[in-house]
PDB file of N, CA and C in Angstrom:
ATOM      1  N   UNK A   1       0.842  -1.181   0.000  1.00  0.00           N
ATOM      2  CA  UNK A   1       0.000   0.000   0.000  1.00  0.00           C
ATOM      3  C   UNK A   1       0.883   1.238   0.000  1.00  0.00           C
ATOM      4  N   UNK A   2       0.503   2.218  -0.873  1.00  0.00           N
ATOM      5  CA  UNK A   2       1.122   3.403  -1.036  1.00  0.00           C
ATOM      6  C   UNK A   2       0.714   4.376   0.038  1.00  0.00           C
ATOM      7  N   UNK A   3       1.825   5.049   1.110  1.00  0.00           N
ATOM      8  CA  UNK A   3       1.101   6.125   2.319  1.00  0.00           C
ATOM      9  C   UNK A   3       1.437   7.312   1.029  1.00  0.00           C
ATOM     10  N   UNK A   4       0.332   8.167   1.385  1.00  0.00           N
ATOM     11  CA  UNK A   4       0.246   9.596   0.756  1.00  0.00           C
ATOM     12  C   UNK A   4       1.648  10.230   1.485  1.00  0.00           C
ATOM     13  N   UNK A   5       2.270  11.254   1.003  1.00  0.00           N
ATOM     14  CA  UNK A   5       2.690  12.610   1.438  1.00  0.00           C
ATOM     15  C   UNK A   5       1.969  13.496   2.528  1.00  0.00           C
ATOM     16  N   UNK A   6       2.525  13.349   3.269  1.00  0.00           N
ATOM     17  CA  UNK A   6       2.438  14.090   4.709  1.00  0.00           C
ATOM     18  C   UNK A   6       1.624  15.585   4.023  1.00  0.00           C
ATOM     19  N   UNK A   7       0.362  16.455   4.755  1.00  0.00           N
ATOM     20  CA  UNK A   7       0.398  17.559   3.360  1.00  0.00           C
ATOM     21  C   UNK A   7       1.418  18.749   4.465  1.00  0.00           C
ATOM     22  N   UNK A   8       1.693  17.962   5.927  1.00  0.00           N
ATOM     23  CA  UNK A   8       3.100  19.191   6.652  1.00  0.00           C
ATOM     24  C   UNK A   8       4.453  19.165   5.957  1.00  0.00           C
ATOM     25  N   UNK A   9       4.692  17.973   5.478  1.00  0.00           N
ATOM     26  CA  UNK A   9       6.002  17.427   4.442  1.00  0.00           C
ATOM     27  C   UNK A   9       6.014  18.136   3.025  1.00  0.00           C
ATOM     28  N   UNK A  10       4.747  18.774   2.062  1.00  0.00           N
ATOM     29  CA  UNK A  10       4.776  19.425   1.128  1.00  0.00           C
ATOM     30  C   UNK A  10       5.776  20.332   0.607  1.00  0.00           C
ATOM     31  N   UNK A  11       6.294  21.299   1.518  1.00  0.00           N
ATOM     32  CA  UNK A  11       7.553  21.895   1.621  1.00  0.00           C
ATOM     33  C   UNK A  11       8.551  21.629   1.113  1.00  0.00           C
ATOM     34  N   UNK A  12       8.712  20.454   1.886  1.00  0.00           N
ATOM     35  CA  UNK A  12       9.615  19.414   2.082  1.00  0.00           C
ATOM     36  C   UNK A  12      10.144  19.016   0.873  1.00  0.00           C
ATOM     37  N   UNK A  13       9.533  18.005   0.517  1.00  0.00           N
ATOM     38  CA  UNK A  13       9.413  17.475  -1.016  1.00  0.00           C
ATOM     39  C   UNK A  13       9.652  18.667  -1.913  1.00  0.00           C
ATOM     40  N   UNK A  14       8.667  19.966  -2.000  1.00  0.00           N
ATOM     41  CA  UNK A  14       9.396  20.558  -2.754  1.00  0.00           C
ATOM     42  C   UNK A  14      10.563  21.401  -3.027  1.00  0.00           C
ATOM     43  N   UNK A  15      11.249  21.193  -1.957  1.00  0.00           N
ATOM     44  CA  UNK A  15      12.721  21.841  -1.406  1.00  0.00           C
ATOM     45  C   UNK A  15      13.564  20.495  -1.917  1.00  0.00           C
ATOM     46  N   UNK A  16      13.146  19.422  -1.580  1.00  0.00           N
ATOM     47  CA  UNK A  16      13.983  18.560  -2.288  1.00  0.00           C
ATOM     48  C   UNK A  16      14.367  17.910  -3.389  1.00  0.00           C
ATOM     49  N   UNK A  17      12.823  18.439  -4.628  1.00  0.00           N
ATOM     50  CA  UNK A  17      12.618  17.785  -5.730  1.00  0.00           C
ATOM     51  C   UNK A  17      13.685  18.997  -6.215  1.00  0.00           C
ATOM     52  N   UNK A  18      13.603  20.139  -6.221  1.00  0.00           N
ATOM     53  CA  UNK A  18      14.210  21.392  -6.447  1.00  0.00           C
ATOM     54  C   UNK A  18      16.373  21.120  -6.256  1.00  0.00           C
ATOM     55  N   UNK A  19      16.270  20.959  -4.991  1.00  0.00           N
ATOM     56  CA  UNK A  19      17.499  20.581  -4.741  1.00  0.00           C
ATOM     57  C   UNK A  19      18.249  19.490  -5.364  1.00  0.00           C
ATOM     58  N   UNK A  20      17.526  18.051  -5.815  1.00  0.00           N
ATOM     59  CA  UNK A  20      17.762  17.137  -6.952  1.00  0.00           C
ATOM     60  C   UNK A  20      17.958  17.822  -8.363  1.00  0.00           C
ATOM     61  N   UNK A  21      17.107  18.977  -8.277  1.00  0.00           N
ATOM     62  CA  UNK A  21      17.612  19.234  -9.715  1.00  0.00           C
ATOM     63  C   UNK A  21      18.933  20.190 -10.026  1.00  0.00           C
ATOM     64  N   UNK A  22      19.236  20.496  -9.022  1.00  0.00           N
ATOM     65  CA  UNK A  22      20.375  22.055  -8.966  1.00  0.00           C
ATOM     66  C   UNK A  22      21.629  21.061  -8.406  1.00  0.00           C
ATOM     67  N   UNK A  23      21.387  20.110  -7.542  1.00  0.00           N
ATOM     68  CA  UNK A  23      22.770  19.190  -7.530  1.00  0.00           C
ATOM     69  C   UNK A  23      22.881  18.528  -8.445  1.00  0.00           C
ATOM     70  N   UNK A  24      22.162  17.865  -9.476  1.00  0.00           N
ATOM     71  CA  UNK A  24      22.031  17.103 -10.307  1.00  0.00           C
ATOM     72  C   UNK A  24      22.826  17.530 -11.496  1.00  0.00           C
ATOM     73  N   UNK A  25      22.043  18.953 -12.203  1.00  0.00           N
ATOM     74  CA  UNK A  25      22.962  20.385 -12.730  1.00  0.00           C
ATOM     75  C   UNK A  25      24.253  20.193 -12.221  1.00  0.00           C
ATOM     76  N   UNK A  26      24.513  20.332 -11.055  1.00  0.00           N
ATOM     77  CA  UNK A  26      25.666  20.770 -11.077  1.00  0.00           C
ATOM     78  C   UNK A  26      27.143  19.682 -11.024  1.00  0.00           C
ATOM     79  N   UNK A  27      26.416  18.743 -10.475  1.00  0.00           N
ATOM     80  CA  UNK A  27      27.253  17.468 -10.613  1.00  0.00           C
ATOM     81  C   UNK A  27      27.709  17.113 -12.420  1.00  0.00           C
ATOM     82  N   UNK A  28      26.789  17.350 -13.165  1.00  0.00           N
ATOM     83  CA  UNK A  28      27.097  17.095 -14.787  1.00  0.00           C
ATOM     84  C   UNK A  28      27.534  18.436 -15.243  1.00  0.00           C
ATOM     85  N   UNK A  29      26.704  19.723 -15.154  1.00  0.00           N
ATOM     86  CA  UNK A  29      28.519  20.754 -15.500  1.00  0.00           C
ATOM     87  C   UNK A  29      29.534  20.791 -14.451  1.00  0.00           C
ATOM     88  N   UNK A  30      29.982  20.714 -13.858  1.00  0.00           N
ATOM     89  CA  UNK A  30      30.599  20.857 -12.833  1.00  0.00           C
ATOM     90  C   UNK A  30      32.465  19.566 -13.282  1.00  0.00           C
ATOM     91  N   UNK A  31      31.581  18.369 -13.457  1.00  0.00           N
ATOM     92  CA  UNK A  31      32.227  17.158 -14.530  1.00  0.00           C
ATOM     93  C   UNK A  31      32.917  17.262 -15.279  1.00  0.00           C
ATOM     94  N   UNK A  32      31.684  17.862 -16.469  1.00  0.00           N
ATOM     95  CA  UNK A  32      31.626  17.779 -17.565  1.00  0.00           C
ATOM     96  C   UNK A  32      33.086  18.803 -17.512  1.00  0.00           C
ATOM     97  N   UNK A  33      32.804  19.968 -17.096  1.00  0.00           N
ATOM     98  CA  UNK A  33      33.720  21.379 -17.074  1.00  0.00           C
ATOM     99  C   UNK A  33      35.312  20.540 -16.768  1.00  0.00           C
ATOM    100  N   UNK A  34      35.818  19.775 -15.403  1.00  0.00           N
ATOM    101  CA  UNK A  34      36.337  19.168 -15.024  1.00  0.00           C
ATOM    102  C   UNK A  34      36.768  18.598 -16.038  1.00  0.00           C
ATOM    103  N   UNK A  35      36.606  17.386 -16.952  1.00  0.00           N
ATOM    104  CA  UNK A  35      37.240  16.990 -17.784  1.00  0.00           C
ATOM    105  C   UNK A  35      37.816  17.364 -18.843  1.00  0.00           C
ATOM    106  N   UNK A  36      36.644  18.304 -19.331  1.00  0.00           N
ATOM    107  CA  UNK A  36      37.751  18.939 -20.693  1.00  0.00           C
ATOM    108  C   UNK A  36      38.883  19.831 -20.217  1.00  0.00           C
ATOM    109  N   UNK A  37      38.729  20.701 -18.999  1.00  0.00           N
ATOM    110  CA  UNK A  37      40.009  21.469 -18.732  1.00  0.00           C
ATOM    111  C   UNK A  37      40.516  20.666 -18.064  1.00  0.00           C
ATOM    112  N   UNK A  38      40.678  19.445 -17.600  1.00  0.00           N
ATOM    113  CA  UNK A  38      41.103  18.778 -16.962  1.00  0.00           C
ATOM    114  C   UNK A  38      42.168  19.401 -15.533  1.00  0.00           C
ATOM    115  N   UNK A  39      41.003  20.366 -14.468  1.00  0.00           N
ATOM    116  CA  UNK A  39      41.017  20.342 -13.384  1.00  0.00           C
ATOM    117  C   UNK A  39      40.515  19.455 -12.427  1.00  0.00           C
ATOM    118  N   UNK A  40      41.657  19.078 -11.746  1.00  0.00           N
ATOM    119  CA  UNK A  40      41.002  18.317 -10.442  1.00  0.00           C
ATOM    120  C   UNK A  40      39.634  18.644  -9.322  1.00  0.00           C
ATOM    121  N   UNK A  41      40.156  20.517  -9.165  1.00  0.00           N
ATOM    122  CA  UNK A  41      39.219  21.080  -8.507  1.00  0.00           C
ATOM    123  C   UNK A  41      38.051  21.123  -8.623  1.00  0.00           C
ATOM    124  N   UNK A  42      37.315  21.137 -10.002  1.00  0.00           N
ATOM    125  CA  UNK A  42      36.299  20.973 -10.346  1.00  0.00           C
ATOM    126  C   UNK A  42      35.854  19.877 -10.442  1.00  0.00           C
ATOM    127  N   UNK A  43      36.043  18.644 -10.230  1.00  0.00           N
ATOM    128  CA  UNK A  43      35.873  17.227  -9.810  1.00  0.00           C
ATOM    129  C   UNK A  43      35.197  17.305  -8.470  1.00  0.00           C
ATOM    130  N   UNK A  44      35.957  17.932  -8.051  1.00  0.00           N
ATOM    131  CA  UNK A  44      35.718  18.285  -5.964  1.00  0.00           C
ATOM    132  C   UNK A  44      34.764  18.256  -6.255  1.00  0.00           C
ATOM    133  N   UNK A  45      34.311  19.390  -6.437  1.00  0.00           N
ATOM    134  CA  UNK A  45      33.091  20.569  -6.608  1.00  0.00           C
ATOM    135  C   UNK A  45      31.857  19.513  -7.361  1.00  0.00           C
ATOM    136  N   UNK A  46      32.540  18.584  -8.277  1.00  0.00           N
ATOM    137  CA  UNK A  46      30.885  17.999  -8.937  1.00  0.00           C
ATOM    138  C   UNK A  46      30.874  16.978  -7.834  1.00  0.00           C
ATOM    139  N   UNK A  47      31.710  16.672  -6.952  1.00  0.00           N
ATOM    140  CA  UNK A  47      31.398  14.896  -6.059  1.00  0.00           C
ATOM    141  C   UNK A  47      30.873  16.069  -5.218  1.00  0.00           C
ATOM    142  N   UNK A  48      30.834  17.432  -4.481  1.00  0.00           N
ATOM    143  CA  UNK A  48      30.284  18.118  -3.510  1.00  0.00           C
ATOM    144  C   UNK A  48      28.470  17.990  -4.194  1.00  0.00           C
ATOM    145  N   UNK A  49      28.939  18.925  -5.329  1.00  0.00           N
ATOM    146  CA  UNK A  49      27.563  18.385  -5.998  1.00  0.00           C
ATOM    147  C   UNK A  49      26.502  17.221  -5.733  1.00  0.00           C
ATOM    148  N   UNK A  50      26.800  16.096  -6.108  1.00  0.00           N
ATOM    149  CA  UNK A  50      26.596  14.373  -5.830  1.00  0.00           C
ATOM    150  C   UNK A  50      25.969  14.399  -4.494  1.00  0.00           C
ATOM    151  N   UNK A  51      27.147  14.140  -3.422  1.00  0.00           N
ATOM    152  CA  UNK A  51      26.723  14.457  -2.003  1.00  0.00           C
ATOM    153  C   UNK A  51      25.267  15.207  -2.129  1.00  0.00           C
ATOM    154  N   UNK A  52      24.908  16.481  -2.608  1.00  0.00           N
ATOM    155  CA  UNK A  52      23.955  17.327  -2.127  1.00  0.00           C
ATOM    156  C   UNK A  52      22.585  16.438  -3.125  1.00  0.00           C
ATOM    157  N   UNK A  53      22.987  16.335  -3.587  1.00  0.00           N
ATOM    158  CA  UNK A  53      22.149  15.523  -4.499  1.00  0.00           C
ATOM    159  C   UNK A  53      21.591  14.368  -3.996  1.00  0.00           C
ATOM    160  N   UNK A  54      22.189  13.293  -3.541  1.00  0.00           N
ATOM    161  CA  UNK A  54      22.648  12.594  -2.708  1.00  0.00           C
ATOM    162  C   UNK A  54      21.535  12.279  -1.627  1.00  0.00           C
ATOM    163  N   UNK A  55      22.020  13.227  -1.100  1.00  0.00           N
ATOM    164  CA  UNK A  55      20.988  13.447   0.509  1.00  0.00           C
ATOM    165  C   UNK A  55      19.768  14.195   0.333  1.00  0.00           C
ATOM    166  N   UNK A  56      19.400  14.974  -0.911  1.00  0.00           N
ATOM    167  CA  UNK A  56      18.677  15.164  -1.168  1.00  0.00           C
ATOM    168  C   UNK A  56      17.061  14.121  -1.446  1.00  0.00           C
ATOM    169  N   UNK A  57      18.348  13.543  -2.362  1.00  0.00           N
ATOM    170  CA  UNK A  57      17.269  12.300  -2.817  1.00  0.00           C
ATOM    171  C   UNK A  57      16.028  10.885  -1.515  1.00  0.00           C
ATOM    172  N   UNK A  58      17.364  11.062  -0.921  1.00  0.00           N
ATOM    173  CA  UNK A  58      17.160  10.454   0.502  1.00  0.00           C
ATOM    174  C   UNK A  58      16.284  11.211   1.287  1.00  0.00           C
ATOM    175  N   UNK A  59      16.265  12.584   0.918  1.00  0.00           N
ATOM    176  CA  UNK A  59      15.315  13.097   2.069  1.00  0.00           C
ATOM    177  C   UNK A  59      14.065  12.753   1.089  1.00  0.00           C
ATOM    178  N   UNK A  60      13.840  13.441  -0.201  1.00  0.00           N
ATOM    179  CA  UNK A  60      12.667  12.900  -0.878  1.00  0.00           C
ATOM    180  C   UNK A  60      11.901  11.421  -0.572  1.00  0.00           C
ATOM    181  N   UNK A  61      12.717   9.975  -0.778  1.00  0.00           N
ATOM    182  CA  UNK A  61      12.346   9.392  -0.237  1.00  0.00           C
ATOM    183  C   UNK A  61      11.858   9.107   0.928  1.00  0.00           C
ATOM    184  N   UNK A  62      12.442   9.591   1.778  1.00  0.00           N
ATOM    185  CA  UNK A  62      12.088   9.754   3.217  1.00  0.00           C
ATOM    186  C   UNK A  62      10.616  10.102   3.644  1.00  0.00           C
ATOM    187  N   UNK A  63      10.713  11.414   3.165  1.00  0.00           N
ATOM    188  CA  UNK A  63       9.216  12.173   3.299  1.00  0.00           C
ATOM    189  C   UNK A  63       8.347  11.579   2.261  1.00  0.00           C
ATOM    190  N   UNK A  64       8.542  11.044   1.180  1.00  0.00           N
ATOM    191  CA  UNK A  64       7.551  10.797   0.360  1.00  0.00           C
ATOM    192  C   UNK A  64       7.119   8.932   0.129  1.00  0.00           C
ATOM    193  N   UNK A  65       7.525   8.616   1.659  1.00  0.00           N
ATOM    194  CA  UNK A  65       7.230   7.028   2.184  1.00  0.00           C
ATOM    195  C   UNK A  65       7.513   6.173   0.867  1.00  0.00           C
ATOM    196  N   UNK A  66       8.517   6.165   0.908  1.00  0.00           N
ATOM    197  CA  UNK A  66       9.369   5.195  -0.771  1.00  0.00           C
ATOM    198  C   UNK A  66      10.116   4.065   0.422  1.00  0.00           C
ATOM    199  N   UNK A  67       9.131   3.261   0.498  1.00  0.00           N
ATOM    200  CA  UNK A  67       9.459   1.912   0.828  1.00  0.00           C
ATOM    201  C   UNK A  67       9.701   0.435   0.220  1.00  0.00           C
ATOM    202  N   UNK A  68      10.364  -0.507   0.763  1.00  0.00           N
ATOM    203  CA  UNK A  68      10.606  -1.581   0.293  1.00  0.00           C
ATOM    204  C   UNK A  68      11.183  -1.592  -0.867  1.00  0.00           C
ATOM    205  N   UNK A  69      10.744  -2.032  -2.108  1.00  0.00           N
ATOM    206  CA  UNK A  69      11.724  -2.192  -3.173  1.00  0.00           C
ATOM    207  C   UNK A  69      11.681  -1.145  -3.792  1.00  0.00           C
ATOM    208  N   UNK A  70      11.178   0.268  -3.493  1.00  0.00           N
ATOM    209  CA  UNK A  70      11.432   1.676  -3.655  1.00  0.00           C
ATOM    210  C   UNK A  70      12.662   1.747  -3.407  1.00  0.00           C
ATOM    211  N   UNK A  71      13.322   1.256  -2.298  1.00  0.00           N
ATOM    212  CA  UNK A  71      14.453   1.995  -1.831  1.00  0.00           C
ATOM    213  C   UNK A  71      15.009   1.760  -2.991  1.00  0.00           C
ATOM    214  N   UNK A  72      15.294   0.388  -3.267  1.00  0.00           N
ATOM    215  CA  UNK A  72      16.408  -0.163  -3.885  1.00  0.00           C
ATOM    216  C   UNK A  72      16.292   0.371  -5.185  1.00  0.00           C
ATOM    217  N   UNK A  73      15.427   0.741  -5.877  1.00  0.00           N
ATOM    218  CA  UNK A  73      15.341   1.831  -6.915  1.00  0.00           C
ATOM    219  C   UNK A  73      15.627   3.224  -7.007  1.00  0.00           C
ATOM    220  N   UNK A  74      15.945   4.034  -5.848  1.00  0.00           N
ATOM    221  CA  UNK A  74      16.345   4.957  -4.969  1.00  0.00           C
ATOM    222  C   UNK A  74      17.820   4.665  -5.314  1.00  0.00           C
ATOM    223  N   UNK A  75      18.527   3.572  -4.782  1.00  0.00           N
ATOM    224  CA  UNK A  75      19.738   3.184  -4.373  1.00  0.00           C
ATOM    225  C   UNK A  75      20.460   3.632  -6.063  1.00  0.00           C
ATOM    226  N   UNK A  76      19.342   2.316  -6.589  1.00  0.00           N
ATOM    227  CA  UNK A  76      19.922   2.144  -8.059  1.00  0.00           C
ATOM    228  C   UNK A  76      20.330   3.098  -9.226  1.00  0.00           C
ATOM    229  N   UNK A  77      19.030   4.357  -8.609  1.00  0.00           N
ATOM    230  CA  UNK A  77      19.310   5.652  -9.606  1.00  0.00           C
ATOM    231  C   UNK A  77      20.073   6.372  -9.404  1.00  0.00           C
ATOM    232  N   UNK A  78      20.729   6.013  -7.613  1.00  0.00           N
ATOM    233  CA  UNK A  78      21.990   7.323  -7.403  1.00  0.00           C
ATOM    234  C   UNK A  78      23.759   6.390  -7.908  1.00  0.00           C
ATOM    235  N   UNK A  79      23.211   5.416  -7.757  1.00  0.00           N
ATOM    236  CA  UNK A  79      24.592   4.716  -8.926  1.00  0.00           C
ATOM    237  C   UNK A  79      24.550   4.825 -10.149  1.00  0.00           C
ATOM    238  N   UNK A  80      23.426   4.587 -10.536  1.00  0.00           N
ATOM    239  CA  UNK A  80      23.297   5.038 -12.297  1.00  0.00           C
ATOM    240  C   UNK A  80      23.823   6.593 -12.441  1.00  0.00           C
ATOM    241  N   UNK A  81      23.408   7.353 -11.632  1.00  0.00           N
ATOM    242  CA  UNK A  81      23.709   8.405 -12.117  1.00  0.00           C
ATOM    243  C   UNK A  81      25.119   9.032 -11.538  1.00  0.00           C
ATOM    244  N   UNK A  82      25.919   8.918 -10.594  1.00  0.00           N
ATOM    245  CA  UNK A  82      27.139   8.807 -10.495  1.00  0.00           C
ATOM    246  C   UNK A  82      27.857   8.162 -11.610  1.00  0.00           C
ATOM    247  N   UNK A  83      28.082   7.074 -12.250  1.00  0.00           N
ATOM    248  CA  UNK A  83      28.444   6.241 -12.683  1.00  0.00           C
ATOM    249  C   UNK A  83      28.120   6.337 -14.277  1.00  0.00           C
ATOM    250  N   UNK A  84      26.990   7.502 -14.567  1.00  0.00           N
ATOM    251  CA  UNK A  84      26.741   7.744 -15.908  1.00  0.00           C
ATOM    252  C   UNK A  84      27.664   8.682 -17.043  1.00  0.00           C
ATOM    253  N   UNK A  85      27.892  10.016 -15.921  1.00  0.00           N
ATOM    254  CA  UNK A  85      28.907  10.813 -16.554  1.00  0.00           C
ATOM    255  C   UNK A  85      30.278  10.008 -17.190  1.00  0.00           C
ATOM    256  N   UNK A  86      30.890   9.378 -16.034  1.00  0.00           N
ATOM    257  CA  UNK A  86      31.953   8.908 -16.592  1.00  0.00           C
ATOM    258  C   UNK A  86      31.949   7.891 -17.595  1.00  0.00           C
ATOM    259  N   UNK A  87      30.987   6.994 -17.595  1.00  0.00           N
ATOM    260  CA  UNK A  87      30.763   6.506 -19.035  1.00  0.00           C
ATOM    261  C   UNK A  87      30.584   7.276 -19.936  1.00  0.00           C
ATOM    262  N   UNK A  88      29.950   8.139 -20.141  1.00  0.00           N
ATOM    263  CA  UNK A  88      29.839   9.049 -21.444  1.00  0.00           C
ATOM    264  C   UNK A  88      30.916   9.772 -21.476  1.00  0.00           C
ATOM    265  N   UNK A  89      31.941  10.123 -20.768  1.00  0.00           N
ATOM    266  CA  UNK A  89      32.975  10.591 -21.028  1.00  0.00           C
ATOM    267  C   UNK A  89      34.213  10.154 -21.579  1.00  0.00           C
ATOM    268  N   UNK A  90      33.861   8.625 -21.514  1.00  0.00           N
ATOM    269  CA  UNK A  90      35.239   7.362 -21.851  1.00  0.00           C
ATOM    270  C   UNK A  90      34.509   7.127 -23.013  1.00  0.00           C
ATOM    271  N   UNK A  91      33.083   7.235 -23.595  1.00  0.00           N
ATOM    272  CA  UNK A  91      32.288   6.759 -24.864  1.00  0.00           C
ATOM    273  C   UNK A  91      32.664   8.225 -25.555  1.00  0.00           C
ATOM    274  N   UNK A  92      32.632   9.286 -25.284  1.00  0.00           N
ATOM    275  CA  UNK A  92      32.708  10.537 -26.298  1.00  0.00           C
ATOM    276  C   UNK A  92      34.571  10.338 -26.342  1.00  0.00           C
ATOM    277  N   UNK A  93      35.218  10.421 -25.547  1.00  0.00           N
ATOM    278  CA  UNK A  93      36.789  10.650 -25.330  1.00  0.00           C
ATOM    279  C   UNK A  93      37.129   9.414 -26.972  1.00  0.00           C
ATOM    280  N   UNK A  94      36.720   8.336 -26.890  1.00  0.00           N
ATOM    281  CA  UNK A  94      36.858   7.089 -27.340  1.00  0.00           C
ATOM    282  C   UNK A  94      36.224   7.363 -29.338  1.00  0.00           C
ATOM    283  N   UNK A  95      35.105   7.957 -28.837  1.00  0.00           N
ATOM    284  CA  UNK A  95      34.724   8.280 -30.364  1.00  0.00           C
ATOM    285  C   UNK A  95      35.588   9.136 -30.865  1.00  0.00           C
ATOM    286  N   UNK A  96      35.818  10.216 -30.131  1.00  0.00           N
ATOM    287  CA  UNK A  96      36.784  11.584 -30.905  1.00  0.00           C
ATOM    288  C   UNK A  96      38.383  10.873 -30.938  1.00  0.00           C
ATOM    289  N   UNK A  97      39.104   9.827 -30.905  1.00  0.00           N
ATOM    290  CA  UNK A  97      40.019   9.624 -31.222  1.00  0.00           C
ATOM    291  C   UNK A  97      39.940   8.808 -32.506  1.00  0.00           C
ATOM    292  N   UNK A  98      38.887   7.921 -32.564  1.00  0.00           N
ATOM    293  CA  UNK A  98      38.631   7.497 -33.881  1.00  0.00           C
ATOM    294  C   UNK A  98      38.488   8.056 -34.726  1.00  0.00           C
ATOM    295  N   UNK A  99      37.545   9.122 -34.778  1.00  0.00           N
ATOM    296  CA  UNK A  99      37.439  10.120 -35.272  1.00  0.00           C
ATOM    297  C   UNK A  99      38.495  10.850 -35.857  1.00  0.00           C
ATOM    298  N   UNK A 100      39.595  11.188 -35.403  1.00  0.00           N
ATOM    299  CA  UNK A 100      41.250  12.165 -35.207  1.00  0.00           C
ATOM    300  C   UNK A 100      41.583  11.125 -36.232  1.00  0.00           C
ATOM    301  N   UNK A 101      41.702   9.537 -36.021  1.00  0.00           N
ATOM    302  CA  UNK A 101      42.349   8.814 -36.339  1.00  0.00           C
ATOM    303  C   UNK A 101      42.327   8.246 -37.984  1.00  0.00           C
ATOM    304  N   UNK A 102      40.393   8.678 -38.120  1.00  0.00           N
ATOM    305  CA  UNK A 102      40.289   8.151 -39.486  1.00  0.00           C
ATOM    306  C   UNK A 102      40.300   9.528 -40.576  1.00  0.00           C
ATOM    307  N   UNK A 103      40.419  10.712 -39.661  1.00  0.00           N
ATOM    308  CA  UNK A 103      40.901  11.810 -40.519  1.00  0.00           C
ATOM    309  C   UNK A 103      42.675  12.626 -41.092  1.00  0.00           C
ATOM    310  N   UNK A 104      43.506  11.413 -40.446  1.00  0.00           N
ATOM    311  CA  UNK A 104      45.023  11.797 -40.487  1.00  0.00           C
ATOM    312  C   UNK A 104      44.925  11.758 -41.971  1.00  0.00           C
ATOM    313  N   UNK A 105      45.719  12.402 -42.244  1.00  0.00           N
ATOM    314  CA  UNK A 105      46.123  11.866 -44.174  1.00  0.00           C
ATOM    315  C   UNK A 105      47.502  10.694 -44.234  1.00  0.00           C
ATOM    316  N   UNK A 106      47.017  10.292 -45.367  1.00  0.00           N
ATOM    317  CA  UNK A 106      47.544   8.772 -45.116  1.00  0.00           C
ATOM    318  C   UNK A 106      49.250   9.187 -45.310  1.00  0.00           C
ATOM    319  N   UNK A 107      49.819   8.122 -44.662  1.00  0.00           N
ATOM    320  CA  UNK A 107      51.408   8.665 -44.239  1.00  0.00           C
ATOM    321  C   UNK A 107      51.724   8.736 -43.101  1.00  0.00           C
ATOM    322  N   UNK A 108      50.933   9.400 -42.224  1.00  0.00           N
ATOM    323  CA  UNK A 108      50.898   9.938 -40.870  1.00  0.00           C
ATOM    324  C   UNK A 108      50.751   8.583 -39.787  1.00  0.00           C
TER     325      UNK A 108
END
């Protein structure tokens, strides 16, 4: 059985659906930025990102009674999405050398 949303928790939820989206933002530019200039610092700054994101998500669940095999779908989307950037970054990095590679002129 599904419990409703608290309607004192309303706030709540929407402070956190909000906050999922601005850590979320910022964890993928924050990355994204990070890799092509290839600063460390800005790495920080997107895993600070994550974190806020993070606990965000957890509070959403929290207040919005995401039980039982909710969680684990909870769990699953904050690994997917950690774990997404850097795949697309080893899949784009990986295309653009092929890319470089099938445009040398022959000789090279």
């Amino acid at each position: 059985m599904i419990e409703p949303v608290d309607p004192a928790d309303l706030r709540l939820v929407f402070a956190a659906a909000a906050a999922i989206v601005l850590g979320g933002a910022g964890y993928a530019g924050l990355f994204a930025w990070a890799r092509l200039k290839n600063r460390r610092r800005w790495l920080v700054g997107a895993y600070v990102c994550y974190a806020a994101l993070a606990a965000a998500v957890l509070l959403l669940a929290r207040t919005a009674h995401l039980d039982g095999a909710w969680q684990g779908v909870v769990v699953l989307m904050l690994v997917g999405y950690l774990l997404a950037p850097h795949g697309i970054w080893h899949l784009c990095a990986a295309s653009h050398r092929l890319e470089r590679g099938s445009r040398a002129p022959p000789g090279d």
